[in-house]
Amino acid sequence: MNKNKNLYIVLITLVATLGGLLFGYDTAVISGAEGSLQNYFADNLNLSSLVHGLTVSSALIGCIIGGLMSGYFATRFGRKRTLILAAALFLLSALGSAYPEALFFTAGEPSHGLLLLFNFYRIIGGIGVGLASAVSPMYIGEIAPSHIRGRLVSLNQFAIIFGMLVVYFVNWGIARGQTTEWVNEIGWRMMFASEAIPALLFLLLLFTVPETPRYLASQNKSEEAFAILNKIYDKTMAKATLYEINNSFDTKQGKLFSFGVSIVVVGILLSVFQQFVGINVALYYAPRIFESMGAARDASMFQTIIMGLVNVIFTIIAILTVDKFGRKPLLIIGSLGMTIGMFGVAGLAYANAIGIATLIFIIIYTASFMMSWGPIVWVLISEIFPNKIRGQAVAIAVAAQWAANYFISSTYPMMMEFSGGLTYTFYGVMSILSGLFVWKFVPETKGKSLEQLEMRLRRSRGNGEEYKTMAETK
């Protein structure tokens, strides 16, 4: 593969990963604004911690909706057009969340109606996140050559983490040197509005990239699919790849469970475990966790930036190793590291010894997640499903992921009021179970084309053993 073709693939991938960047930006922007939202809405309206938790997590309702819709939109309108829709929703949400009073309410006068409208705008952004979270890795997975697919899809996770890091800096920069009163009145609005810049950039750049060859082939547009493949491979390889793709669509199997129930269940459980280990608690509530350790507001946001830098470094490690060591070993190693980190935090919480050791264990935990479950679950979800059911199956897996995310994030304040130690112990137990699940049921997919993986699934399905056979195959 020559340098021009490699450059072409990388440039397309980078545009698609802006969906991941906005995914991270939108979900993490709340970390800097969370305290201000409590002051503006919960305190002024005398709302419970559960209502506040639901408000902080309201975007996740949209993520579930967007995840469920992603299969229909990606199959009916294509991967590219679905990402364009997601970009438009990001832009609308950024502006609406920053100034929800526009058109209907008076600024500075919180009310239950305004709270509902704020949540509506956050849900709109969440729909964008749900669409992008499913379709960005799907887009990259369908356009990337097999020998670098893991690295390119992992770039989407890097973009998610980079988006979080960027917004941590933005939030810190907005709040730095300002009074709490200013942040509660103006600062949180600037945090949400800042998302409009990357959202607009994503929207414009999407018009410069092609549709995926696998989607084009599914629409009987073989000539257009070949034109894209010819820019990725040499002519002979492009023809061979198009033949494999077309052959995969010739099968009569097109219903969700045509290839067995196990494949769908594996995708769902990968998604659920990715959230039940508690990662988004650490991301959404990071400043508050560090404030509970005794850090001032500015210092807690700065410690969040440190955590974000660690996340970026260990995501890069995953990108560099996923196509070398494989998906399965990294997931198991990550589960072990997360277990150590979460049980460490739980032990310190039980002992009421919150301090620098807590920060160290949180870093161990998040670093382990970022080198494994963060990027690699997205890689696997983009790989394991056959061409004919990929849109439907990815949608279900992603919707399950966001539902699990919503459950974990919205219940965190209430769980912490009951017992911090027990809360982190639960996440530690989930980390153990995630490793056991991967060891027993998850297949290794490195180095295989999407069509080769599909043929392997068909053979194992024919033997009556479905995905268990694949999980045991090296």
Tab-separated table of C-alpha atoms in Angstrom:
chain	number	residue	atom	x	y	z
A	1	MET	CA	0.000	0.000	0.000
A	2	ASN	CA	1.592	3.302	-1.094
A	3	LYS	CA	1.878	6.453	0.959
A	4	ASN	CA	-0.869	8.284	-0.942
A	5	LYS	CA	-3.382	5.550	-0.169
A	6	ASN	CA	-2.338	5.503	3.492
A	7	LEU	CA	-2.710	9.279	3.669
A	8	TYR	CA	-6.159	9.067	2.075
A	9	ILE	CA	-7.329	6.512	4.660
A	10	VAL	CA	-5.892	8.499	7.568
A	11	LEU	CA	-7.511	11.764	6.443
A	12	ILE	CA	-10.928	10.109	6.081
A	13	THR	CA	-10.493	8.496	9.498
A	14	LEU	CA	-9.576	11.795	11.137
A	15	VAL	CA	-12.758	13.432	9.846
A	16	ALA	CA	-14.855	10.513	11.125
A	17	THR	CA	-13.129	10.652	14.514
A	18	LEU	CA	-14.390	14.205	15.012
A	19	GLY	CA	-17.635	12.425	15.840
A	20	GLY	CA	-15.749	10.718	18.646
A	21	LEU	CA	-14.217	14.024	19.753
A	22	LEU	CA	-17.684	15.564	20.028
A	23	PHE	CA	-18.900	12.437	21.805
A	24	GLY	CA	-16.210	13.033	24.449
A	25	TYR	CA	-16.682	16.799	24.506
A	26	ASP	CA	-20.443	16.619	24.942
A	27	THR	CA	-20.403	13.958	27.648
A	28	ALA	CA	-17.577	15.566	29.658
A	29	VAL	CA	-18.570	19.246	29.409
A	30	ILE	CA	-21.017	18.537	32.212
A	31	SER	CA	-18.123	17.840	34.622
A	32	GLY	CA	-17.235	21.537	34.840
A	33	ALA	CA	-20.826	22.762	34.861
A	34	GLU	CA	-22.282	20.162	37.243
A	35	GLY	CA	-21.802	22.209	40.422
A	36	SER	CA	-23.243	25.333	38.781
A	37	LEU	CA	-26.260	23.402	37.532
A	38	GLN	CA	-26.897	22.205	41.072
A	39	ASN	CA	-26.728	25.797	42.287
A	40	TYR	CA	-28.892	27.173	39.464
A	41	PHE	CA	-31.557	24.498	39.351
A	42	ALA	CA	-31.442	22.007	42.247
A	43	ASP	CA	-30.717	24.484	45.063
A	44	ASN	CA	-33.004	27.262	43.816
A	45	LEU	CA	-35.867	24.873	43.101
A	46	ASN	CA	-35.251	22.702	46.184
A	47	LEU	CA	-34.774	19.526	44.121
A	48	SER	CA	-33.466	16.188	45.431
A	49	SER	CA	-30.037	14.696	44.681
A	50	LEU	CA	-31.799	12.118	42.487
A	51	VAL	CA	-33.311	14.873	40.298
A	52	HIS	CA	-29.896	16.533	40.086
A	53	GLY	CA	-28.322	13.207	39.112
A	54	LEU	CA	-30.961	12.763	36.418
A	55	THR	CA	-30.259	16.281	35.110
A	56	VAL	CA	-26.502	15.687	34.976
A	57	SER	CA	-27.167	12.419	33.139
A	58	SER	CA	-30.061	13.605	30.950
A	59	ALA	CA	-27.957	13.594	27.783
A	60	LEU	CA	-27.700	9.846	28.232
A	61	ILE	CA	-31.437	9.512	27.538
A	62	GLY	CA	-30.693	11.019	24.134
A	63	CYS	CA	-27.708	8.703	23.761
A	64	ILE	CA	-30.002	5.699	24.209
A	65	ILE	CA	-32.462	7.114	21.656
A	66	GLY	CA	-29.649	7.956	19.238
A	67	GLY	CA	-28.104	4.522	19.682
A	68	LEU	CA	-31.429	2.835	18.898
A	69	MET	CA	-32.023	5.110	15.899
A	70	SER	CA	-28.502	4.654	14.535
A	71	GLY	CA	-29.207	1.275	12.950
A	72	TYR	CA	-32.202	2.560	10.988
A	73	PHE	CA	-30.496	5.777	9.877
A	74	ALA	CA	-27.172	4.113	9.000
A	75	THR	CA	-28.952	1.418	6.973
A	76	ARG	CA	-31.578	3.656	5.363
A	77	PHE	CA	-29.606	6.841	4.681
A	78	GLY	CA	-25.987	5.718	4.933
A	79	ARG	CA	-23.142	6.154	7.377
A	80	LYS	CA	-22.082	9.581	6.080
A	81	ARG	CA	-25.531	11.213	6.145
A	82	THR	CA	-26.145	9.880	9.638
A	83	LEU	CA	-22.937	11.544	10.840
A	84	ILE	CA	-24.044	14.813	9.206
A	85	LEU	CA	-27.285	14.621	11.191
A	86	ALA	CA	-25.304	13.973	14.377
A	87	ALA	CA	-23.117	17.037	13.742
A	88	ALA	CA	-26.195	19.253	13.303
A	89	LEU	CA	-27.648	17.963	16.588
A	90	PHE	CA	-24.359	18.683	18.398
A	91	LEU	CA	-24.470	22.275	17.169
A	92	LEU	CA	-28.099	22.810	18.219
A	93	SER	CA	-27.489	21.288	21.655
A	94	ALA	CA	-24.389	23.400	22.347
A	95	LEU	CA	-26.220	26.669	21.711
A	96	GLY	CA	-29.463	25.597	23.391
A	97	SER	CA	-27.814	24.245	26.547
A	98	ALA	CA	-25.770	27.435	26.917
A	99	TYR	CA	-28.811	29.679	26.767
A	100	PRO	CA	-31.976	27.614	27.319
A	101	GLU	CA	-33.928	30.781	28.225
A	102	ALA	CA	-33.918	31.933	24.599
A	103	LEU	CA	-37.435	32.402	23.145
A	104	PHE	CA	-39.459	31.194	26.126
A	105	PHE	CA	-37.914	32.198	29.482
A	106	THR	CA	-36.159	35.051	31.295
A	107	ALA	CA	-32.425	34.661	31.933
A	108	GLY	CA	-31.462	34.199	35.563
A	109	GLU	CA	-34.900	33.027	36.658
A	110	PRO	CA	-34.801	29.232	37.072
A	111	SER	CA	-38.063	27.332	36.907
A	112	HIS	CA	-39.257	23.792	36.437
A	113	GLY	CA	-40.138	24.605	32.833
A	114	LEU	CA	-36.646	25.948	32.167
A	115	LEU	CA	-35.146	22.816	33.733
A	116	LEU	CA	-37.176	20.666	31.357
A	117	LEU	CA	-36.072	22.758	28.354
A	118	PHE	CA	-32.410	22.527	29.436
A	119	ASN	CA	-32.774	18.767	29.653
A	120	PHE	CA	-34.399	18.758	26.214
A	121	TYR	CA	-31.355	20.450	24.672
A	122	ARG	CA	-29.037	18.036	26.483
A	123	ILE	CA	-31.107	15.121	25.170
A	124	ILE	CA	-30.822	16.534	21.621
A	125	GLY	CA	-27.044	16.524	22.022
A	126	GLY	CA	-27.281	13.037	23.471
A	127	ILE	CA	-29.061	11.819	20.334
A	128	GLY	CA	-26.106	13.192	18.374
A	129	VAL	CA	-23.714	11.349	20.678
A	130	GLY	CA	-25.724	8.122	20.333
A	131	LEU	CA	-25.641	8.366	16.541
A	132	ALA	CA	-21.943	9.263	16.393
A	133	SER	CA	-20.914	6.647	18.970
A	134	ALA	CA	-22.416	3.903	16.804
A	135	VAL	CA	-21.713	5.198	13.316
A	136	SER	CA	-18.221	6.754	13.636
A	137	PRO	CA	-16.505	3.433	14.547
A	138	MET	CA	-18.789	1.623	12.065
A	139	TYR	CA	-17.713	4.044	9.327
A	140	ILE	CA	-14.015	3.631	10.136
A	141	GLY	CA	-14.293	-0.163	10.511
A	142	GLU	CA	-15.984	-0.455	7.105
A	143	ILE	CA	-13.434	1.671	5.289
A	144	ALA	CA	-10.175	0.542	6.996
A	145	PRO	CA	-7.888	-2.278	5.734
A	146	SER	CA	-7.848	-5.287	8.110
A	147	HIS	CA	-4.171	-4.998	9.113
A	148	ILE	CA	-4.654	-1.498	10.573
A	149	ARG	CA	-8.377	-1.570	11.356
A	150	GLY	CA	-7.825	-1.939	15.094
A	151	ARG	CA	-5.555	1.101	15.209
A	152	LEU	CA	-7.832	3.255	13.072
A	153	VAL	CA	-11.002	2.390	14.991
A	154	SER	CA	-9.061	2.939	18.241
A	155	LEU	CA	-8.356	6.474	17.004
A	156	ASN	CA	-12.051	7.101	17.565
A	157	GLN	CA	-11.583	6.337	21.270
A	158	PHE	CA	-8.495	8.563	21.276
A	159	ALA	CA	-10.680	11.314	19.837
A	160	ILE	CA	-13.280	10.705	22.565
A	161	ILE	CA	-10.630	11.016	25.276
A	162	PHE	CA	-8.973	13.955	23.524
A	163	GLY	CA	-12.366	15.668	23.356
A	164	MET	CA	-12.737	15.133	27.093
A	165	LEU	CA	-9.233	16.485	27.703
A	166	VAL	CA	-9.935	19.541	25.546
A	167	VAL	CA	-13.134	20.328	27.437
A	168	TYR	CA	-11.359	19.809	30.775
A	169	PHE	CA	-8.886	22.525	29.683
A	170	VAL	CA	-11.722	24.701	28.389
A	171	ASN	CA	-13.702	24.336	31.623
A	172	TRP	CA	-10.602	24.975	33.720
A	173	GLY	CA	-9.682	28.006	31.599
A	174	ILE	CA	-13.170	29.467	31.927
A	175	ALA	CA	-13.339	28.935	35.709
A	176	ARG	CA	-9.708	29.803	36.474
A	177	GLY	CA	-9.371	32.957	38.546
A	178	GLN	CA	-13.118	33.580	38.561
A	179	THR	CA	-15.410	33.684	41.549
A	180	THR	CA	-17.835	30.849	42.191
A	181	GLU	CA	-20.667	33.348	41.714
A	182	TRP	CA	-19.414	34.251	38.199
A	183	VAL	CA	-19.067	30.596	37.209
A	184	ASN	CA	-22.571	29.882	38.536
A	185	GLU	CA	-24.003	32.808	36.584
A	186	ILE	CA	-22.013	32.945	33.316
A	187	GLY	CA	-19.178	30.404	33.271
A	188	TRP	CA	-21.288	27.273	32.867
A	189	ARG	CA	-23.018	28.815	29.853
A	190	MET	CA	-19.659	29.445	28.157
A	191	MET	CA	-18.685	25.831	28.805
A	192	PHE	CA	-21.685	24.514	26.895
A	193	ALA	CA	-21.414	27.136	24.115
A	194	SER	CA	-17.773	26.218	23.419
A	195	GLU	CA	-18.934	22.927	21.851
A	196	ALA	CA	-20.393	24.807	18.892
A	197	ILE	CA	-16.908	25.315	17.407
A	198	PRO	CA	-15.919	21.622	16.922
A	199	ALA	CA	-19.531	20.783	16.000
A	200	LEU	CA	-19.504	23.259	13.108
A	201	LEU	CA	-16.076	22.014	11.959
A	202	PHE	CA	-17.318	18.405	11.964
A	203	LEU	CA	-20.429	19.350	9.990
A	204	LEU	CA	-18.432	21.107	7.260
A	205	LEU	CA	-15.703	18.459	6.906
A	206	LEU	CA	-18.193	15.605	6.550
A	207	PHE	CA	-19.114	16.939	3.114
A	208	THR	CA	-15.538	16.143	1.964
A	209	VAL	CA	-15.486	12.390	2.766
A	210	PRO	CA	-17.013	9.450	0.820
A	211	GLU	CA	-19.652	6.932	1.845
A	212	THR	CA	-18.268	3.532	2.929
A	213	PRO	CA	-17.810	0.893	0.192
A	214	ARG	CA	-19.754	-1.693	2.224
A	215	TYR	CA	-22.793	0.567	2.476
A	216	LEU	CA	-22.552	1.402	-1.239
A	217	ALA	CA	-22.391	-2.313	-2.065
A	218	SER	CA	-25.462	-2.941	0.097
A	219	GLN	CA	-27.292	-0.423	-2.113
A	220	ASN	CA	-26.133	-2.209	-5.306
A	221	LYS	CA	-23.722	0.619	-6.125
A	222	SER	CA	-20.747	-1.631	-6.901
A	223	GLU	CA	-19.054	0.821	-9.245
A	224	GLU	CA	-19.027	3.556	-6.605
A	225	ALA	CA	-17.882	1.036	-3.978
A	226	PHE	CA	-15.004	-0.067	-6.229
A	227	ALA	CA	-13.973	3.545	-6.832
A	228	ILE	CA	-13.539	4.002	-3.057
A	229	LEU	CA	-11.811	0.628	-2.586
A	230	ASN	CA	-9.423	1.493	-5.421
A	231	LYS	CA	-8.290	4.526	-3.425
A	232	ILE	CA	-7.605	2.279	-0.408
A	233	TYR	CA	-6.043	-0.826	-2.033
A	234	ASP	CA	-4.251	-1.665	-5.269
A	235	LYS	CA	-6.561	-2.623	-8.127
A	236	THR	CA	-6.294	-6.403	-7.647
A	237	MET	CA	-6.968	-6.210	-3.906
A	238	ALA	CA	-9.822	-3.754	-4.486
A	239	LYS	CA	-11.520	-6.220	-6.857
A	240	ALA	CA	-11.025	-9.126	-4.438
A	241	THR	CA	-12.394	-7.097	-1.520
A	242	LEU	CA	-15.433	-5.996	-3.524
A	243	TYR	CA	-16.094	-9.647	-4.466
A	244	GLU	CA	-16.009	-10.654	-0.776
A	245	ILE	CA	-18.303	-7.770	0.173
A	246	ASN	CA	-20.835	-8.528	-2.562
A	247	ASN	CA	-20.745	-12.221	-1.659
A	248	SER	CA	-21.578	-11.375	1.966
A	249	PHE	CA	-24.709	-9.540	0.816
A	250	ASP	CA	-25.803	-12.433	-1.427
A	251	THR	CA	-26.705	-14.543	1.615
A	252	LYS	CA	-30.387	-14.753	2.488
A	253	GLN	CA	-29.512	-14.278	6.146
A	254	GLY	CA	-30.468	-10.717	6.960
A	255	LYS	CA	-32.535	-10.791	10.128
A	256	LEU	CA	-30.950	-9.812	13.421
A	257	PHE	CA	-30.661	-13.353	14.813
A	258	SER	CA	-29.905	-15.043	11.479
A	259	PHE	CA	-26.368	-15.718	12.668
A	260	GLY	CA	-27.443	-16.875	16.131
A	261	VAL	CA	-28.365	-15.188	19.385
A	262	SER	CA	-24.881	-15.458	20.901
A	263	ILE	CA	-23.253	-12.914	18.595
A	264	VAL	CA	-25.785	-10.250	19.587
A	265	VAL	CA	-25.541	-11.128	23.291
A	266	VAL	CA	-21.729	-10.860	23.184
A	267	GLY	CA	-22.008	-7.368	21.660
A	268	ILE	CA	-24.555	-6.275	24.256
A	269	LEU	CA	-22.537	-7.611	27.211
A	270	LEU	CA	-19.330	-5.997	25.945
A	271	SER	CA	-21.211	-2.692	25.960
A	272	VAL	CA	-22.821	-3.225	29.361
A	273	PHE	CA	-19.577	-4.249	31.072
A	274	GLN	CA	-17.808	-1.226	29.571
A	275	GLN	CA	-20.197	0.954	31.597
A	276	PHE	CA	-20.832	-1.163	34.699
A	277	VAL	CA	-17.138	-0.940	35.641
A	278	GLY	CA	-17.956	2.706	36.471
A	279	ILE	CA	-15.758	4.666	34.072
A	280	ASN	CA	-18.221	7.462	33.394
A	281	VAL	CA	-18.656	8.099	37.098
A	282	ALA	CA	-14.951	8.955	37.176
A	283	LEU	CA	-15.337	11.151	34.085
A	284	TYR	CA	-18.605	12.983	34.836
A	285	TYR	CA	-18.011	13.552	38.536
A	286	ALA	CA	-14.214	13.931	38.512
A	287	PRO	CA	-14.073	17.517	39.886
A	288	ARG	CA	-16.505	16.651	42.685
A	289	ILE	CA	-14.509	13.501	43.582
A	290	PHE	CA	-11.334	15.563	43.844
A	291	GLU	CA	-13.123	18.293	45.823
A	292	SER	CA	-14.144	15.581	48.299
A	293	MET	CA	-10.409	14.865	48.681
A	294	GLY	CA	-9.951	18.420	49.930
A	295	ALA	CA	-8.994	20.165	46.700
A	296	ALA	CA	-10.292	23.644	45.928
A	297	ARG	CA	-12.481	24.147	42.847
A	298	ASP	CA	-9.627	25.286	40.562
A	299	ALA	CA	-7.328	22.541	41.896
A	300	SER	CA	-9.976	19.849	41.411
A	301	MET	CA	-10.407	20.853	37.766
A	302	PHE	CA	-6.618	20.838	37.324
A	303	GLN	CA	-6.431	17.313	38.796
A	304	THR	CA	-9.122	16.349	36.292
A	305	ILE	CA	-6.804	17.608	33.519
A	306	ILE	CA	-4.015	15.395	34.896
A	307	MET	CA	-6.382	12.445	34.737
A	308	GLY	CA	-7.297	13.426	31.175
A	309	LEU	CA	-3.614	13.445	30.155
A	310	VAL	CA	-3.180	9.966	31.623
A	311	ASN	CA	-6.223	8.844	29.632
A	312	VAL	CA	-4.710	10.148	26.384
A	313	ILE	CA	-1.335	8.484	27.009
A	314	PHE	CA	-2.827	5.066	27.741
A	315	THR	CA	-5.262	5.290	24.822
A	316	ILE	CA	-2.211	5.811	22.587
A	317	ILE	CA	-0.735	2.628	24.101
A	318	ALA	CA	-3.892	0.764	23.071
A	319	ILE	CA	-3.689	2.193	19.536
A	320	LEU	CA	-0.075	1.030	19.198
A	321	THR	CA	-0.701	-2.479	20.546
A	322	VAL	CA	-4.231	-3.520	19.513
A	323	ASP	CA	-3.161	-4.878	16.089
A	324	LYS	CA	-0.003	-6.422	17.535
A	325	PHE	CA	-1.152	-8.166	20.727
A	326	GLY	CA	-4.819	-8.497	19.819
A	327	ARG	CA	-8.072	-7.405	21.400
A	328	LYS	CA	-8.597	-10.170	23.944
A	329	PRO	CA	-5.294	-9.971	25.924
A	330	LEU	CA	-5.575	-6.209	26.319
A	331	LEU	CA	-9.149	-6.478	27.610
A	332	ILE	CA	-8.173	-9.034	30.245
A	333	ILE	CA	-5.133	-7.006	31.386
A	334	GLY	CA	-7.333	-3.919	31.574
A	335	SER	CA	-9.883	-5.737	33.739
A	336	LEU	CA	-7.144	-6.689	36.201
A	337	GLY	CA	-5.904	-3.093	36.421
A	338	MET	CA	-9.413	-1.713	36.891
A	339	THR	CA	-10.042	-4.229	39.666
A	340	ILE	CA	-6.933	-3.067	41.539
A	341	GLY	CA	-7.842	0.600	41.078
A	342	MET	CA	-11.469	0.339	42.154
A	343	PHE	CA	-10.842	-1.895	45.165
A	344	GLY	CA	-8.088	0.526	46.207
A	345	VAL	CA	-10.498	3.467	46.080
A	346	ALA	CA	-13.148	1.404	47.900
A	347	GLY	CA	-10.723	0.446	50.679
A	348	LEU	CA	-9.709	4.075	51.218
A	349	ALA	CA	-13.365	5.134	51.242
A	350	TYR	CA	-14.203	2.508	53.883
A	351	ALA	CA	-11.245	3.744	55.971
A	352	ASN	CA	-12.248	7.395	55.394
A	353	ALA	CA	-8.651	7.997	54.276
A	354	ILE	CA	-9.358	10.082	51.150
A	355	GLY	CA	-6.224	11.798	49.853
A	356	ILE	CA	-3.422	11.549	47.298
A	357	ALA	CA	-3.627	7.728	47.396
A	358	THR	CA	-7.174	8.020	46.051
A	359	LEU	CA	-5.905	10.010	43.089
A	360	ILE	CA	-3.263	7.322	42.425
A	361	PHE	CA	-5.812	4.495	42.466
A	362	ILE	CA	-8.188	6.489	40.229
A	363	ILE	CA	-5.328	6.992	37.764
A	364	ILE	CA	-4.515	3.236	37.863
A	365	TYR	CA	-8.166	2.505	37.202
A	366	THR	CA	-8.658	4.990	34.358
A	367	ALA	CA	-5.297	4.135	32.737
A	368	SER	CA	-6.263	0.458	32.718
A	369	PHE	CA	-9.630	1.271	31.152
A	370	MET	CA	-8.140	3.543	28.495
A	371	MET	CA	-5.614	0.959	27.308
A	372	SER	CA	-8.291	-1.715	27.022
A	373	TRP	CA	-12.059	-1.431	27.487
A	374	GLY	CA	-12.233	2.174	26.292
A	375	PRO	CA	-11.045	1.736	22.693
A	376	ILE	CA	-11.243	-2.014	22.176
A	377	VAL	CA	-14.953	-2.463	22.842
A	378	TRP	CA	-15.614	-0.012	20.004
A	379	VAL	CA	-13.196	-1.940	17.783
A	380	LEU	CA	-14.952	-5.234	18.511
A	381	ILE	CA	-18.441	-3.796	18.030
A	382	SER	CA	-17.387	-2.493	14.622
A	383	GLU	CA	-15.920	-5.917	13.694
A	384	ILE	CA	-17.900	-8.826	15.073
A	385	PHE	CA	-21.246	-8.353	13.321
A	386	PRO	CA	-21.829	-9.583	9.729
A	387	ASN	CA	-22.410	-7.007	6.983
A	388	LYS	CA	-26.144	-7.676	6.597
A	389	ILE	CA	-26.994	-7.137	10.260
A	390	ARG	CA	-24.241	-4.702	11.269
A	391	GLY	CA	-26.479	-1.638	11.382
A	392	GLN	CA	-29.149	-3.352	13.497
A	393	ALA	CA	-26.726	-5.164	15.801
A	394	VAL	CA	-24.469	-2.171	16.419
A	395	ALA	CA	-27.549	-0.074	17.217
A	396	ILE	CA	-28.705	-2.553	19.861
A	397	ALA	CA	-25.233	-2.893	21.387
A	398	VAL	CA	-24.740	0.878	21.519
A	399	ALA	CA	-28.224	1.487	22.937
A	400	ALA	CA	-27.483	-1.097	25.643
A	401	GLN	CA	-24.232	0.701	26.366
A	402	TRP	CA	-25.932	4.056	26.820
A	403	ALA	CA	-28.716	2.523	28.916
A	404	ALA	CA	-26.071	1.020	31.212
A	405	ASN	CA	-24.218	4.349	31.240
A	406	TYR	CA	-27.397	6.195	32.211
A	407	PHE	CA	-28.166	3.744	35.012
A	408	ILE	CA	-24.645	3.925	36.480
A	409	SER	CA	-24.274	7.718	36.175
A	410	SER	CA	-27.729	8.716	37.421
A	411	THR	CA	-27.590	6.413	40.462
A	412	TYR	CA	-24.075	7.459	41.528
A	413	PRO	CA	-25.070	10.448	43.773
A	414	MET	CA	-27.700	8.344	45.529
A	415	MET	CA	-25.309	5.384	45.948
A	416	MET	CA	-22.620	7.668	47.355
A	417	GLU	CA	-25.054	9.046	49.931
A	418	PHE	CA	-25.612	5.464	51.092
A	419	SER	CA	-21.969	4.259	51.068
A	420	GLY	CA	-18.956	5.392	49.061
A	421	GLY	CA	-17.005	2.258	49.877
A	422	LEU	CA	-19.830	-0.013	48.756
A	423	THR	CA	-20.282	1.996	45.557
A	424	TYR	CA	-16.658	1.547	44.476
A	425	THR	CA	-16.701	-2.098	45.589
A	426	PHE	CA	-19.566	-2.698	43.147
A	427	TYR	CA	-17.482	-1.257	40.283
A	428	GLY	CA	-14.548	-3.444	41.357
A	429	VAL	CA	-16.700	-6.589	41.253
A	430	MET	CA	-17.904	-5.615	37.772
A	431	SER	CA	-14.258	-5.274	36.692
A	432	ILE	CA	-13.587	-8.858	37.778
A	433	LEU	CA	-16.665	-10.158	35.960
A	434	SER	CA	-15.710	-8.253	32.797
A	435	GLY	CA	-12.368	-10.066	32.620
A	436	LEU	CA	-13.978	-13.470	33.136
A	437	PHE	CA	-16.514	-12.716	30.405
A	438	VAL	CA	-13.807	-11.808	27.883
A	439	TRP	CA	-11.737	-14.890	28.734
A	440	LYS	CA	-14.677	-17.230	28.216
A	441	PHE	CA	-16.787	-15.725	25.424
A	442	VAL	CA	-15.085	-12.973	23.383
A	443	PRO	CA	-13.337	-13.908	20.100
A	444	GLU	CA	-9.986	-12.615	18.851
A	445	THR	CA	-10.494	-10.626	15.654
A	446	LYS	CA	-7.125	-9.083	14.801
A	447	GLY	CA	-5.807	-9.364	11.255
A	448	LYS	CA	-9.045	-10.647	9.685
A	449	SER	CA	-11.223	-8.833	7.171
A	450	LEU	CA	-14.828	-8.241	8.167
A	451	GLU	CA	-15.899	-10.819	5.591
A	452	GLN	CA	-13.408	-13.417	6.905
A	453	LEU	CA	-14.812	-12.946	10.408
A	454	GLU	CA	-18.287	-13.411	9.001
A	455	MET	CA	-17.288	-16.680	7.280
A	456	ARG	CA	-15.760	-17.934	10.538
A	457	LEU	CA	-19.013	-17.138	12.301
A	458	ARG	CA	-21.015	-18.988	9.661
A	459	ARG	CA	-18.817	-22.082	10.073
A	460	SER	CA	-19.119	-22.041	13.866
A	461	ARG	CA	-22.865	-21.451	13.515
A	462	GLY	CA	-23.054	-24.454	11.195
A	463	ASN	CA	-21.372	-26.566	13.876
A	464	GLY	CA	-24.077	-25.515	16.317
A	465	GLU	CA	-21.577	-23.827	18.643
A	466	GLU	CA	-22.031	-20.229	17.512
A	467	TYR	CA	-19.687	-17.655	19.072
A	468	LYS	CA	-18.257	-19.988	21.714
A	469	THR	CA	-16.259	-21.652	18.970
A	470	MET	CA	-14.973	-18.298	17.764
A	471	ALA	CA	-13.992	-17.246	21.279
A	472	GLU	CA	-11.813	-20.328	21.601
A	473	THR	CA	-10.230	-19.865	18.163
A	474	LYS	CA	-6.883	-18.114	18.032
